[in-house]
Amino acid sequence: MSGDHAHAEDQIECGSRVNDSYKHKDKYKEKDHKHKKEKEREKSKHGNSDHKDSDKKHRDKEKERVKHKDGSADKYKDKHKEKRKDEKMKSLDGKVKKEKENGFASPPHMKSEPEDDFYHSPRQEKTLKRERDNDDDFDFKPKKIKTENDKKPKKRKPDEDVKPNKKTKTKKVADGKKRIKNEPEEKWKWWEEERYTDGVKWRFLEHKGPVFAPPYEPLPSHVKFYYDGKVMKLSPEAEEVATFFAKMLDHEYTTKDIFRKNFFKDWRKEMTSEEKAKLTDLKKCNFGEMAEYFKAQSEARKSKTKEEKLKIKEENERILQQYGFCIMDNHRERIANFRIEPPGLFRGRGDHPKMGMLKRRIRPQDIIINCSKDSKYPEPPPGTKWKEVRHDNKVTWLVSWTENIQGSIKYIMLNPSSRIKGEKDWQKYETARRLKKCVDRIRNQYREDWKSKEMRIRQRAVALYFIDKLALRAGNEKEEGETADTVGCCSVRVEHIKLYPENEGQEFVVEFDFLGKDSIRYYNKVPVEKRVFKNLQLFMENKEPDDDLFDRLNTSILNKHLQELMDGLTAKVFRTYNASITLQQQLKELTNGDDNIPAKILSYNRANRAVAILCNHQRAPPKTFEKSMQNLQTKIDAKRDQLSDAKRELKSSKADAKVRRDEKSKKTVETKKKAVQRIEEQLMKLEVQATDREENKQIALGTSKLNYLDPRISVAWCKKFGIPVEKIYNKTQREKFAWAIDMAEKDFEF
DNA sequence: TTCGGCACTTAGAACCCGGAGG
DNA sequence: CCTCCGGGTTCTAAGTGCCGAA
């Protein structure tokens, strides 16, 4: 079996995948021969399972053995079951759409160009540059097994290093000042330096702390709240919470029972005792004037004059410069989310039992600051104190607090363009590339394990097969009643799959239908190997619909096993590996060197799309989709008319030239010819755009591009086909993937 | 062996803003 | 010039996975 794994096609083939409504049009031109390939792969997988008769008897016996062996083991997962049944009885609501509201001042537009080079590394000697990755000897080793690279990359500066460094730097600033603006070399190439080992994340860290949400501004007195038709003045505390609800009035959320119930309960906690006594029924509350007021406010914001807008922008820029950066190990790095989440109503996704609860305002005394001892600590706002200031350089966060809905910890961390995030990202892809080297072995192994006489091993092997073939997530257990009921591979329940010995001409079809992360539906019908099918039947025997399919398995067992198969291997590595390898393969198949740039980019997007489908990255079709599609079609029609006009003109000018035979008319013919060509090109571009958009209706490419596709594959593709990398990655993405853009050559192989 | 805590990645939707086109 | 649209950006929820204590 070759390393390739054409899952994307499994799903494309299987048709109605994306929330039922996604109909693939036959736009994947490679469809047919792909299908063959896939079949071949399946065949070769079957390999030694030719002896069908004996196989069956054998299996039946085996089944007995398996059951006996396992029968006495207790099902540790059962305790969840009862609760779930209860929950089901209680909540009969339909699916919940996620909604969102943000009544707070708009965040600044962030710039990430370094403003000065003071923190740039002075050490950029090319001689120390790390060897390119395309040679197989280079391994980005996880820290545990890290060995010194014979290339001797730069040492990360120890503390003593700091002073001499600064001198060099200052000098550099002086002579480099003018060139800085458009000198990419001035950007710090952290990927040419040595990484920390032993879990140390930084030596020096200084920052200004978080930006708090603006304090609550009470409503002007003319904006009234009514209860049971009568005006009622609310206390500031109760009023603030009321405004959170008022701002969401347009959303479906506010019609949901759970949301309303949770909101009202938490709202009442903020009321004075008089208010509490009076306000007993949410239905009698009229937030209309508040809602009007906020709408007017946002209108007013939009229609502000240029100067006012500029002023706001400048202020935002100032805050960004002050709070949006930190100094980590002598480099000025962008912080991702330096603003504390404002208070509001919790918007869980899907059928979240806690939707509508009050998300508390975070105060300085809730905040833990992390920075280095020898840094200038951030100041809490006047008259307040931090909860704690600590100096833990084994973690990457700068600020943390505990959120009140789930009791989980929230963090302020660095931007994806930072060294600390970039290194990790790079490492992730290197792990996936190591998997590539041993994936055949692992696949053979789990196929063997389908025959194991131990139930837990069979379950593990079948689950792993799904994770590999279908790119399912691991599926950790979740606390009942705390979150929406969603599952991943290990937590899939019997009710989530259906088995068809035969379906639409295919044998051994499994139908998956469950809600995954973010309550996004995963629907897929896949033919599986007979052994897998039989195993699934076995796992489902004597179980209730809401029993776990893999009752002898959880993510920690699975990951422990994976760890033994390859250092650093976990379930999610398969997703990364399969996504990246699929992109590489699809690019190879779809790109036509003779195409023009837009056509090549369409190919790229299609390859990207195959991955997004594999990973089930969906989006709600944009509300304006139909309209914008129509607009585009109108444009195309107009362009067509224009083209036929131009063609007609060309013809007549040709005729004209034939008669006149002078230079001038010849020239006219040439011009007309060019015009036709230009219009044809424009038309083609529009048509490509239309195709691309149609195919993308409910598929989100961004997530895979940002998180699953080794950027070096894309960069190499750009280099190979002469596509400017800007056509593939926007500015933010180029910043995040700077390492890949710098190091990948056109022959990079994932 | 399980559990909860913690740190960090991955995710879709809301929001914003600038540029194309009228 | 204004409006509309789409891409880019921000937001924060929801996952994964590891660790240490009971």
mmCIF file of C-alpha atoms in Angstrom, chain A residues 384-505:
data_model
loop_
_atom_site.group_PDB
_atom_site.id
_atom_site.type_symbol
_atom_site.label_atom_id
_atom_site.label_comp_id
_atom_site.label_asym_id
_atom_site.label_seq_id
_atom_site.Cartn_x
_atom_site.Cartn_y
_atom_site.Cartn_z
ATOM 1 C CA THR A 384 -6.586 47.574 42.243
ATOM 2 C CA LYS A 385 -4.388 44.538 42.636
ATOM 3 C CA TRP A 386 -3.612 41.512 40.542
ATOM 4 C CA LYS A 387 -4.631 38.193 41.922
ATOM 5 C CA GLU A 388 -1.082 37.005 41.528
ATOM 6 C CA VAL A 389 2.123 37.695 39.678
ATOM 7 C CA ARG A 390 4.078 34.594 38.832
ATOM 8 C CA HIS A 391 7.182 33.736 36.894
ATOM 9 C CA ASP A 392 6.629 30.433 35.171
ATOM 10 C CA ASN A 393 8.765 30.079 32.105
ATOM 11 C CA LYS A 394 7.507 26.568 31.424
ATOM 12 C CA VAL A 395 4.318 28.050 29.970
ATOM 13 C CA THR A 396 3.669 30.484 27.140
ATOM 14 C CA TRP A 397 0.860 32.620 28.505
ATOM 15 C CA LEU A 398 1.199 36.160 29.760
ATOM 16 C CA VAL A 399 -2.123 36.570 31.534
ATOM 17 C CA SER A 400 -4.781 34.168 32.744
ATOM 18 C CA TRP A 401 -8.104 34.195 34.529
ATOM 19 C CA THR A 402 -10.800 31.722 35.414
ATOM 20 C CA GLU A 403 -13.999 32.023 33.502
ATOM 21 C CA ASN A 404 -17.246 31.607 35.428
ATOM 22 C CA ILE A 405 -19.377 29.532 33.046
ATOM 23 C CA GLN A 406 -17.373 26.307 32.882
ATOM 24 C CA GLY A 407 -14.727 27.255 35.409
ATOM 25 C CA SER A 408 -12.045 26.895 32.793
ATOM 26 C CA ILE A 409 -8.956 29.011 32.484
ATOM 27 C CA LYS A 410 -8.583 31.614 29.766
ATOM 28 C CA TYR A 411 -5.244 32.886 28.566
ATOM 29 C CA ILE A 412 -3.601 35.736 26.809
ATOM 30 C CA MET A 413 -0.972 34.323 24.492
ATOM 31 C CA LEU A 414 1.142 35.377 21.561
ATOM 32 C CA ASN A 415 0.195 35.852 17.958
ATOM 33 C CA PRO A 416 0.672 32.978 15.475
ATOM 34 C CA SER A 417 3.545 34.904 13.910
ATOM 35 C CA SER A 418 5.520 34.688 17.133
ATOM 36 C CA ARG A 419 8.438 32.401 17.599
ATOM 37 C CA ILE A 420 6.752 30.447 20.333
ATOM 38 C CA LYS A 421 3.709 29.603 18.217
ATOM 39 C CA GLY A 422 5.622 29.178 14.993
ATOM 40 C CA GLU A 423 8.072 26.679 16.405
ATOM 41 C CA LYS A 424 5.250 24.577 17.727
ATOM 42 C CA ASP A 425 3.464 24.727 14.416
ATOM 43 C CA TRP A 426 6.548 23.680 12.539
ATOM 44 C CA GLN A 427 7.081 20.872 15.007
ATOM 45 C CA LYS A 428 3.519 19.698 14.446
ATOM 46 C CA TYR A 429 4.151 19.263 10.728
ATOM 47 C CA GLU A 430 7.437 17.521 11.353
ATOM 48 C CA THR A 431 5.635 15.013 13.548
ATOM 49 C CA ALA A 432 3.131 14.451 10.772
ATOM 50 C CA ARG A 433 5.990 13.906 8.337
ATOM 51 C CA ARG A 434 7.461 11.321 10.650
ATOM 52 C CA LEU A 435 4.104 9.593 10.611
ATOM 53 C CA LYS A 436 4.326 9.532 6.850
ATOM 54 C CA LYS A 437 7.417 7.399 7.132
ATOM 55 C CA CYS A 438 5.757 4.750 9.257
ATOM 56 C CA VAL A 439 2.109 4.995 8.342
ATOM 57 C CA ASP A 440 2.213 1.827 6.262
ATOM 58 C CA ARG A 441 3.492 -0.134 9.189
ATOM 59 C CA ILE A 442 0.829 1.317 11.451
ATOM 60 C CA ARG A 443 -1.915 0.569 8.954
ATOM 61 C CA ASN A 444 -0.790 -3.003 8.636
ATOM 62 C CA GLN A 445 -0.715 -3.245 12.360
ATOM 63 C CA TYR A 446 -4.248 -2.064 12.931
ATOM 64 C CA ARG A 447 -5.499 -4.290 10.163
ATOM 65 C CA GLU A 448 -3.942 -7.215 11.961
ATOM 66 C CA ASP A 449 -5.549 -6.072 15.174
ATOM 67 C CA TRP A 450 -9.019 -6.332 13.667
ATOM 68 C CA LYS A 451 -8.537 -10.056 14.140
ATOM 69 C CA SER A 452 -7.285 -9.861 17.699
ATOM 70 C CA LYS A 453 -8.956 -12.071 20.231
ATOM 71 C CA GLU A 454 -9.155 -9.194 22.650
ATOM 72 C CA MET A 455 -12.118 -6.927 22.336
ATOM 73 C CA ARG A 456 -10.253 -3.840 23.498
ATOM 74 C CA ILE A 457 -7.646 -4.317 20.798
ATOM 75 C CA ARG A 458 -10.218 -4.771 18.077
ATOM 76 C CA GLN A 459 -12.032 -1.670 19.188
ATOM 77 C CA ARG A 460 -8.816 0.263 19.280
ATOM 78 C CA ALA A 461 -7.955 -0.920 15.793
ATOM 79 C CA VAL A 462 -11.323 -0.101 14.284
ATOM 80 C CA ALA A 463 -11.351 3.318 15.915
ATOM 81 C CA LEU A 464 -7.897 4.022 14.601
ATOM 82 C CA TYR A 465 -8.996 2.963 11.154
ATOM 83 C CA PHE A 466 -11.782 5.572 11.284
ATOM 84 C CA ILE A 467 -9.431 8.231 12.560
ATOM 85 C CA ASP A 468 -7.041 7.460 9.744
ATOM 86 C CA LYS A 469 -9.493 6.928 6.920
ATOM 87 C CA LEU A 470 -12.103 9.520 7.827
ATOM 88 C CA ALA A 471 -9.966 12.011 9.708
ATOM 89 C CA LEU A 472 -12.239 11.872 12.724
ATOM 90 C CA ARG A 473 -11.227 13.661 15.890
ATOM 91 C CA ALA A 474 -10.148 11.636 18.890
ATOM 92 C CA GLY A 475 -13.343 12.152 20.886
ATOM 93 C CA ASN A 476 -12.539 12.795 24.529
ATOM 94 C CA GLU A 477 -15.231 12.134 27.066
ATOM 95 C CA LYS A 478 -17.058 15.191 28.247
ATOM 96 C CA GLU A 479 -18.864 15.978 31.403
ATOM 97 C CA GLU A 480 -22.580 15.461 31.011
ATOM 98 C CA GLY A 481 -24.768 18.487 31.276
ATOM 99 C CA GLU A 482 -21.831 20.849 31.111
ATOM 100 C CA THR A 483 -21.641 21.070 27.357
ATOM 101 C CA ALA A 484 -23.574 20.281 24.208
ATOM 102 C CA ASP A 485 -23.802 16.590 23.382
ATOM 103 C CA THR A 486 -21.146 16.150 20.740
ATOM 104 C CA VAL A 487 -18.842 13.239 20.030
ATOM 105 C CA GLY A 488 -15.640 12.226 18.308
ATOM 106 C CA CYS A 489 -14.305 8.841 17.335
ATOM 107 C CA CYS A 490 -13.803 7.242 20.737
ATOM 108 C CA SER A 491 -17.044 8.638 22.104
ATOM 109 C CA VAL A 492 -19.268 7.718 19.166
ATOM 110 C CA ARG A 493 -22.388 5.890 20.293
ATOM 111 C CA VAL A 494 -24.339 3.076 18.730
ATOM 112 C CA GLU A 495 -27.071 5.503 17.711
ATOM 113 C CA HIS A 496 -24.599 7.425 15.578
ATOM 114 C CA ILE A 497 -23.929 4.713 13.041
ATOM 115 C CA LYS A 498 -26.006 2.515 10.815
ATOM 116 C CA LEU A 499 -24.765 -0.599 9.102
ATOM 117 C CA TYR A 500 -25.829 -1.615 5.619
ATOM 118 C CA PRO A 501 -24.552 -4.977 4.398
ATOM 119 C CA GLU A 502 -25.447 -3.611 1.026
ATOM 120 C CA ASN A 503 -26.301 -0.096 -0.016
ATOM 121 C CA GLU A 504 -26.572 1.480 -3.427
ATOM 122 C CA GLY A 505 -24.550 -1.235 -5.028
#
